[in-house]
mmCIF file of C-alpha atoms and ligand atoms in Angstrom:
data_model
loop_
_atom_site.group_PDB
_atom_site.id
_atom_site.type_symbol
_atom_site.label_atom_id
_atom_site.label_comp_id
_atom_site.label_asym_id
_atom_site.label_seq_id
_atom_site.Cartn_x
_atom_site.Cartn_y
_atom_site.Cartn_z
ATOM 1 C CA MET A 1 -57.349 -38.321 137.471
ATOM 2 C CA THR A 2 -60.058 -35.864 138.425
ATOM 3 C CA ALA A 3 -59.277 -33.028 140.884
ATOM 4 C CA THR A 4 -60.091 -33.627 144.351
ATOM 5 C CA ALA A 5 -59.785 -31.032 147.226
ATOM 6 C CA SER A 6 -56.556 -32.866 148.558
ATOM 7 C CA SER A 7 -55.105 -32.818 144.846
ATOM 8 C CA PRO A 8 -55.891 -29.841 142.665
ATOM 9 C CA GLN A 9 -54.260 -31.426 139.733
ATOM 10 C CA THR A 10 -56.231 -32.793 136.890
ATOM 11 C CA ALA A 11 -54.915 -35.319 134.075
ATOM 12 C CA ARG A 12 -51.966 -33.215 133.692
ATOM 13 C CA GLY A 13 -50.080 -33.663 136.985
ATOM 14 C CA PRO A 14 -46.313 -33.784 137.802
ATOM 15 C CA LYS A 15 -46.304 -37.681 136.730
ATOM 16 C CA GLY A 16 -43.551 -38.029 134.208
ATOM 17 C CA ALA A 17 -42.407 -34.334 134.464
ATOM 18 C CA ALA A 18 -38.721 -35.381 134.343
ATOM 19 C CA ALA A 19 -39.226 -36.382 130.646
ATOM 20 C CA ARG A 20 -41.571 -33.337 129.489
ATOM 21 C CA PRO A 21 -40.112 -30.041 128.149
ATOM 22 C CA PRO A 22 -39.851 -26.916 130.324
ATOM 23 C CA VAL A 23 -43.446 -25.073 131.030
ATOM 24 C CA LEU A 24 -41.897 -22.008 129.985
ATOM 25 C CA ARG A 25 -38.600 -21.575 128.004
ATOM 26 C CA LEU A 26 -37.691 -17.827 126.764
ATOM 27 C CA THR A 27 -34.714 -17.684 124.618
ATOM 28 C CA GLY A 28 -33.222 -14.249 123.518
ATOM 29 C CA ILE A 29 -36.411 -12.096 124.376
ATOM 30 C CA ARG A 30 -35.850 -8.490 123.264
ATOM 31 C CA ARG A 31 -38.172 -5.689 123.977
ATOM 32 C CA SER A 32 -38.037 -1.956 123.428
ATOM 33 C CA PHE A 33 -40.136 0.740 123.704
ATOM 34 C CA ALA A 34 -40.395 4.288 121.983
ATOM 35 C CA GLU A 35 -39.992 7.358 124.058
ATOM 36 C CA ALA A 36 -39.871 11.129 123.237
ATOM 37 C CA GLU A 37 -36.081 11.200 123.906
ATOM 38 C CA GLY A 38 -35.681 8.016 121.877
ATOM 39 C CA ARG A 39 -35.674 4.215 122.562
ATOM 40 C CA LEU A 40 -36.042 2.317 125.848
ATOM 41 C CA ASP A 41 -34.456 -0.900 125.495
ATOM 42 C CA ILE A 42 -35.663 -3.013 128.361
ATOM 43 C CA LEU A 43 -35.106 -6.525 127.676
ATOM 44 C CA LYS A 44 -31.929 -7.239 125.470
ATOM 45 C CA GLY A 45 -31.977 -11.046 124.985
ATOM 46 C CA ALA A 46 -33.409 -12.527 128.201
ATOM 47 C CA ASP A 47 -33.402 -16.386 128.726
ATOM 48 C CA LEU A 48 -35.237 -18.363 131.309
ATOM 49 C CA SER A 49 -36.455 -21.868 131.730
ATOM 50 C CA ILE A 50 -39.214 -23.075 134.450
ATOM 51 C CA GLY A 51 -39.690 -26.546 134.822
ATOM 52 C CA ALA A 52 -42.877 -28.356 135.878
ATOM 53 C CA GLY A 53 -43.540 -28.128 139.902
ATOM 54 C CA GLU A 54 -40.961 -25.369 139.929
ATOM 55 C CA MET A 55 -41.399 -21.864 141.717
ATOM 56 C CA VAL A 56 -39.036 -19.152 140.631
ATOM 57 C CA ALA A 57 -38.898 -15.940 142.218
ATOM 58 C CA LEU A 58 -38.402 -13.060 140.111
ATOM 59 C CA VAL A 59 -37.106 -10.191 142.310
ATOM 60 C CA ALA A 60 -35.588 -7.087 140.480
ATOM 61 C CA PRO A 61 -35.806 -3.055 141.467
ATOM 62 C CA SER A 62 -38.775 -1.049 139.930
ATOM 63 C CA GLY A 63 -38.666 -0.237 136.058
ATOM 64 C CA THR A 64 -36.425 -3.260 135.280
ATOM 65 C CA GLY A 65 -38.709 -5.291 133.039
ATOM 66 C CA LYS A 66 -40.568 -7.218 135.621
ATOM 67 C CA SER A 67 -44.182 -6.941 134.178
ATOM 68 C CA THR A 68 -42.786 -6.746 130.691
ATOM 69 C CA LEU A 69 -41.286 -10.406 131.135
ATOM 70 C CA LEU A 70 -44.525 -11.480 132.720
ATOM 71 C CA HIS A 71 -46.696 -10.240 130.054
ATOM 72 C CA ILE A 72 -44.344 -11.872 127.341
ATOM 73 C CA ALA A 73 -44.222 -15.024 128.900
ATOM 74 C CA GLY A 74 -47.795 -15.268 129.399
ATOM 75 C CA LEU A 75 -48.520 -14.166 125.638
ATOM 76 C CA LEU A 76 -50.095 -10.908 126.528
ATOM 77 C CA GLU A 77 -47.043 -9.285 124.471
ATOM 78 C CA ARG A 78 -45.100 -10.187 121.749
ATOM 79 C CA PRO A 79 -41.436 -9.695 121.805
ATOM 80 C CA ASP A 80 -39.693 -7.647 119.299
ATOM 81 C CA ALA A 81 -37.115 -10.508 119.026
ATOM 82 C CA GLY A 82 -36.586 -14.076 120.651
ATOM 83 C CA GLU A 83 -38.963 -16.997 121.432
ATOM 84 C CA VAL A 84 -41.360 -17.934 123.784
ATOM 85 C CA HIS A 85 -41.950 -21.737 124.418
ATOM 86 C CA VAL A 86 -45.009 -22.722 126.528
ATOM 87 C CA ALA A 87 -45.077 -26.573 127.253
ATOM 88 C CA GLY A 88 -43.014 -26.978 124.636
ATOM 89 C CA GLN A 89 -44.997 -25.006 121.744
ATOM 90 C CA ALA A 90 -43.124 -22.298 119.946
ATOM 91 C CA CYS A 91 -45.399 -19.207 120.129
ATOM 92 C CA SER A 92 -43.993 -16.128 118.355
ATOM 93 C CA GLY A 93 -45.296 -17.349 114.561
ATOM 94 C CA LEU A 94 -48.712 -18.402 116.213
ATOM 95 C CA SER A 95 -51.986 -16.520 115.247
ATOM 96 C CA ASP A 96 -53.620 -14.205 117.913
ATOM 97 C CA ASP A 97 -56.573 -16.802 118.300
ATOM 98 C CA ALA A 98 -54.002 -19.768 118.789
ATOM 99 C CA ARG A 99 -51.977 -17.554 121.448
ATOM 100 C CA THR A 100 -55.286 -16.717 123.285
ATOM 101 C CA ALA A 101 -56.154 -20.452 123.395
ATOM 102 C CA ILE A 102 -52.852 -21.416 124.898
ATOM 103 C CA ARG A 103 -53.359 -18.380 127.451
ATOM 104 C CA ARG A 104 -56.663 -19.594 128.142
ATOM 105 C CA ASN A 105 -55.768 -23.499 128.870
ATOM 106 C CA ASP A 106 -51.980 -23.448 129.847
ATOM 107 C CA ILE A 107 -51.645 -20.568 131.560
ATOM 108 C CA GLY A 108 -52.990 -18.814 134.865
ATOM 109 C CA PHE A 109 -52.312 -15.244 136.095
ATOM 110 C CA VAL A 110 -52.641 -13.833 139.435
ATOM 111 C CA TYR A 111 -52.123 -9.771 139.955
ATOM 112 C CA GLN A 112 -51.526 -7.603 142.727
ATOM 113 C CA PHE A 113 -55.330 -6.471 142.856
ATOM 114 C CA HIS A 114 -57.234 -9.607 142.437
ATOM 115 C CA HIS A 115 -59.735 -8.431 139.570
ATOM 116 C CA LEU A 116 -62.566 -10.500 140.685
ATOM 117 C CA LEU A 117 -65.670 -9.865 138.962
ATOM 118 C CA PRO A 118 -67.610 -7.882 141.783
ATOM 119 C CA GLU A 119 -71.348 -9.235 141.258
ATOM 120 C CA PHE A 120 -70.380 -12.970 141.195
ATOM 121 C CA THR A 121 -69.616 -15.148 144.060
ATOM 122 C CA ALA A 122 -66.239 -16.915 144.745
ATOM 123 C CA LEU A 123 -67.730 -20.210 143.098
ATOM 124 C CA GLU A 124 -69.032 -18.330 139.891
ATOM 125 C CA ASN A 125 -65.670 -16.434 139.715
ATOM 126 C CA VAL A 126 -63.421 -19.669 139.862
ATOM 127 C CA MET A 127 -66.328 -21.459 137.479
ATOM 128 C CA MET A 128 -65.988 -18.587 134.860
ATOM 129 C CA PRO A 129 -62.971 -19.557 133.179
ATOM 130 C CA GLN A 130 -63.635 -23.277 132.980
ATOM 131 C CA MET A 131 -67.124 -22.231 131.472
ATOM 132 C CA ILE A 132 -65.431 -19.834 129.135
ATOM 133 C CA ALA A 133 -63.354 -23.250 128.192
ATOM 134 C CA GLY A 134 -66.339 -24.962 127.144
ATOM 135 C CA LEU A 135 -66.657 -27.140 130.449
ATOM 136 C CA PRO A 136 -70.204 -27.934 131.300
ATOM 137 C CA LYS A 137 -71.596 -25.983 134.557
ATOM 138 C CA PRO A 138 -72.007 -28.976 136.815
ATOM 139 C CA VAL A 139 -68.403 -30.062 136.125
ATOM 140 C CA ALA A 140 -67.060 -26.329 136.537
ATOM 141 C CA GLY A 141 -69.052 -25.844 139.481
ATOM 142 C CA GLU A 142 -67.682 -29.200 141.098
ATOM 143 C CA ARG A 143 -63.863 -28.253 140.303
ATOM 144 C CA ALA A 144 -64.295 -24.548 141.713
ATOM 145 C CA GLN A 145 -65.870 -26.015 144.988
ATOM 146 C CA GLU A 146 -63.184 -28.611 145.295
ATOM 147 C CA LEU A 147 -60.291 -25.641 144.473
ATOM 148 C CA LEU A 148 -62.042 -23.373 146.974
ATOM 149 C CA ALA A 149 -61.974 -26.245 149.574
ATOM 150 C CA TYR A 150 -58.124 -26.607 148.757
ATOM 151 C CA MET A 151 -57.423 -23.002 149.331
ATOM 152 C CA ARG A 152 -59.530 -23.302 152.865
ATOM 153 C CA LEU A 153 -62.379 -21.343 151.545
ATOM 154 C CA GLY A 154 -65.097 -23.972 150.953
ATOM 155 C CA ALA A 155 -67.369 -22.064 153.539
ATOM 156 C CA ARG A 156 -66.815 -18.756 151.740
ATOM 157 C CA ALA A 157 -67.817 -20.337 148.171
ATOM 158 C CA SER A 158 -71.150 -18.017 147.980
ATOM 159 C CA HIS A 159 -69.782 -14.953 149.006
ATOM 160 C CA ARG A 160 -69.287 -12.111 146.658
ATOM 161 C CA PRO A 161 -65.468 -10.468 146.915
ATOM 162 C CA SER A 162 -66.606 -7.321 148.861
ATOM 163 C CA GLU A 163 -67.600 -9.811 151.479
ATOM 164 C CA LEU A 164 -64.081 -11.411 151.662
ATOM 165 C CA SER A 165 -60.817 -10.227 153.346
ATOM 166 C CA GLY A 166 -57.886 -8.988 151.107
ATOM 167 C CA GLY A 167 -56.446 -12.517 151.569
ATOM 168 C CA GLU A 168 -59.426 -14.396 151.054
ATOM 169 C CA GLN A 169 -60.226 -12.663 147.780
ATOM 170 C CA GLN A 170 -56.324 -13.200 146.823
ATOM 171 C CA ARG A 171 -56.831 -16.961 147.467
ATOM 172 C CA VAL A 172 -60.080 -17.118 145.123
ATOM 173 C CA ALA A 173 -58.052 -15.200 142.505
ATOM 174 C CA ILE A 174 -55.276 -18.302 142.527
ATOM 175 C CA ALA A 175 -58.059 -20.785 142.621
ATOM 176 C CA ARG A 176 -59.506 -18.869 139.204
ATOM 177 C CA ALA A 177 -56.299 -18.777 138.199
ATOM 178 C CA VAL A 178 -55.645 -22.728 138.171
ATOM 179 C CA ALA A 179 -59.028 -23.610 137.272
ATOM 180 C CA ASN A 180 -58.281 -24.694 133.948
ATOM 181 C CA ALA A 181 -55.392 -26.672 135.172
ATOM 182 C CA PRO A 182 -52.610 -24.601 133.478
ATOM 183 C CA ARG A 183 -49.058 -25.780 132.974
ATOM 184 C CA LEU A 184 -47.646 -22.181 134.095
ATOM 185 C CA LEU A 185 -48.772 -19.893 136.419
ATOM 186 C CA LEU A 186 -47.707 -16.290 136.617
ATOM 187 C CA LEU A 187 -47.726 -14.235 139.509
ATOM 188 C CA ASP A 188 -47.201 -10.330 139.310
ATOM 189 C CA GLU A 189 -46.597 -9.019 143.085
ATOM 190 C CA PRO A 190 -49.493 -11.143 144.300
ATOM 191 C CA THR A 191 -49.059 -10.603 147.921
ATOM 192 C CA GLY A 192 -47.720 -6.806 147.281
ATOM 193 C CA ASN A 193 -50.897 -5.300 148.862
ATOM 194 C CA LEU A 194 -51.251 -7.684 151.925
ATOM 195 C CA ASP A 195 -50.055 -7.340 155.287
ATOM 196 C CA PRO A 196 -47.095 -9.805 156.166
ATOM 197 C CA HIS A 197 -48.844 -12.397 157.795
ATOM 198 C CA THR A 198 -51.443 -12.752 155.193
ATOM 199 C CA ALA A 199 -48.616 -12.501 152.552
ATOM 200 C CA GLY A 200 -47.395 -15.628 154.083
ATOM 201 C CA TYR A 201 -50.394 -17.379 154.190
ATOM 202 C CA VAL A 202 -51.349 -16.679 150.469
ATOM 203 C CA PHE A 203 -47.886 -17.604 149.726
ATOM 204 C CA ASP A 204 -48.373 -20.711 151.679
ATOM 205 C CA ALA A 205 -51.399 -21.862 149.447
ATOM 206 C CA VAL A 206 -49.631 -20.906 146.149
ATOM 207 C CA GLN A 207 -46.735 -23.037 147.173
ATOM 208 C CA ALA A 208 -49.081 -26.212 148.385
ATOM 209 C CA LEU A 209 -50.652 -25.921 144.843
ATOM 210 C CA VAL A 210 -47.739 -25.771 142.880
ATOM 211 C CA ARG A 211 -46.137 -29.074 144.877
ATOM 212 C CA ALA A 212 -49.340 -30.777 144.330
ATOM 213 C CA SER A 213 -50.167 -29.882 140.934
ATOM 214 C CA GLY A 214 -46.777 -29.662 138.905
ATOM 215 C CA VAL A 215 -47.706 -26.362 137.437
ATOM 216 C CA GLY A 216 -44.441 -24.244 136.870
ATOM 217 C CA ALA A 217 -44.618 -20.775 138.694
ATOM 218 C CA LEU A 218 -42.925 -17.383 138.140
ATOM 219 C CA PHE A 219 -43.553 -15.267 140.910
ATOM 220 C CA ALA A 220 -42.539 -11.631 141.104
ATOM 221 C CA THR A 221 -41.888 -10.221 144.647
ATOM 222 C CA HIS A 222 -40.328 -7.328 146.310
ATOM 223 C CA ASN A 223 -40.585 -9.745 149.363
ATOM 224 C CA MET A 224 -36.876 -11.247 149.935
ATOM 225 C CA GLU A 225 -38.494 -13.438 152.440
ATOM 226 C CA LEU A 226 -40.939 -15.152 150.396
ATOM 227 C CA ALA A 227 -38.249 -15.122 147.430
ATOM 228 C CA ALA A 228 -35.752 -16.981 149.417
ATOM 229 C CA ARG A 229 -38.723 -19.866 150.488
ATOM 230 C CA MET A 230 -38.801 -20.675 146.354
ATOM 231 C CA ASP A 231 -36.746 -23.171 144.159
ATOM 232 C CA ARG A 232 -34.684 -20.709 142.373
ATOM 233 C CA VAL A 233 -34.423 -16.634 142.590
ATOM 234 C CA ILE A 234 -33.487 -14.653 139.545
ATOM 235 C CA THR A 235 -33.313 -10.762 138.719
ATOM 236 C CA LEU A 236 -33.227 -8.717 135.811
ATOM 237 C CA ARG A 237 -30.065 -6.764 134.898
ATOM 238 C CA ASP A 238 -29.012 -4.550 132.000
ATOM 239 C CA GLY A 239 -32.263 -6.436 129.916
ATOM 240 C CA LEU A 240 -31.024 -9.917 131.097
ATOM 241 C CA VAL A 241 -32.237 -12.753 133.451
ATOM 242 C CA LEU A 242 -29.338 -13.360 135.842
ATOM 243 C CA ASP A 243 -29.604 -16.013 139.013
ATOM 244 C CA LEU A 244 -29.101 -14.393 142.426
HETATM 245 N N1 LIG B 301 -46.068 0.037 126.800
HETATM 246 C C1 LIG B 301 -45.334 0.749 127.234
HETATM 247 N N2 LIG B 301 -44.778 1.801 126.659
HETATM 248 C C2 LIG B 301 -43.791 2.604 126.650
HETATM 249 N N3 LIG B 301 -43.036 2.366 127.814
HETATM 250 C C3 LIG B 301 -43.236 1.159 128.419
HETATM 251 C C4 LIG B 301 -44.512 0.451 128.357
HETATM 252 N N4 LIG B 301 -44.353 -0.818 129.359
HETATM 253 C C5 LIG B 301 -43.562 -0.603 129.966
HETATM 254 N N5 LIG B 301 -42.686 0.670 129.862
HETATM 255 C C6 LIG B 301 -41.476 1.042 130.479
HETATM 256 O O1 LIG B 301 -40.640 -0.033 130.578
HETATM 257 C C7 LIG B 301 -39.961 -0.291 131.875
HETATM 258 C C8 LIG B 301 -40.044 -1.596 132.578
HETATM 259 O O2 LIG B 301 -41.605 -1.451 132.940
HETATM 260 P P1 LIG B 301 -42.052 -2.595 133.751
HETATM 261 O O3 LIG B 301 -43.703 -2.322 134.177
HETATM 262 O O4 LIG B 301 -41.889 -4.214 132.938
HETATM 263 O O5 LIG B 301 -41.486 -2.872 135.014
HETATM 264 P P2 LIG B 301 -41.360 -3.437 136.205
HETATM 265 O O6 LIG B 301 -40.057 -3.949 136.668
HETATM 266 O O7 LIG B 301 -42.619 -4.337 136.385
HETATM 267 O O8 LIG B 301 -41.628 -2.616 137.464
HETATM 268 P P3 LIG B 301 -42.637 -2.185 138.866
HETATM 269 O O9 LIG B 301 -41.907 -3.181 139.570
HETATM 270 O O10 LIG B 301 -42.402 -0.877 139.153
HETATM 271 O O11 LIG B 301 -44.067 -2.791 138.436
HETATM 272 C C9 LIG B 301 -40.818 1.059 132.537
HETATM 273 O O12 LIG B 301 -39.398 2.033 132.321
HETATM 274 C C10 LIG B 301 -41.947 1.119 131.850
HETATM 275 O O13 LIG B 301 -42.257 2.892 131.755
#
């Protein structure tokens, strides 16, 4: 199946999801940081599992390790102990190159600040990760156009980020994050910088995308209203993941 404006998935859609392993499984994750006064134990054996098409809210006080957990799940950092499975693959023993390949192909990231490339158009920003992954330019362009249309940004494709509103920029960043049809989408307070109305609008776009594509999403937020609309809410307490 190819991506269309009404269905952003690719060959890896939600069909057969029940038979598949979780898109993310963290087991016994430990992470400490060295400090002048000693060691700061942030994660102390955290476990977490996210299925295909599932949207999980991560709500926890500042400094409890949300970003650390997202970085470990996204293979940007290695835990001190524990295992990270992405789409069934154990990642701790893999080389940096193999981890980078999984990050590029199977994981999408959205941050509080969009980090779009300012000198490129919305379309080019969404094409970029696909071209890095080796897709021919026309194919990348067609999928980028479809994704922007899905995010209701079809008419804004040729605009540069500075010509877009904050909510529009964030929707371009979401389109870019799913451009390579990842299995796992990690969002670190993607609505934290937006007014409540725009935050709701951006959230709706992510939710529609998750439902249509079957990507599993871990969404860190301080917004309890948005968290309540997700399938599950988790928190971090004493270095462990707990259901709320
Ligand atoms: N590379 C690092 N070196 C030392 N300490 C770190 C490092 N990364 C994070 N920390 C510390 O670990 C703790 C958790 O940080 P983290 O960024 O994961 O928290 P957070 O829950 O995402 O916070 P916020 O909601 O404020 O973004 C903090 O006390 C932070 O200072």
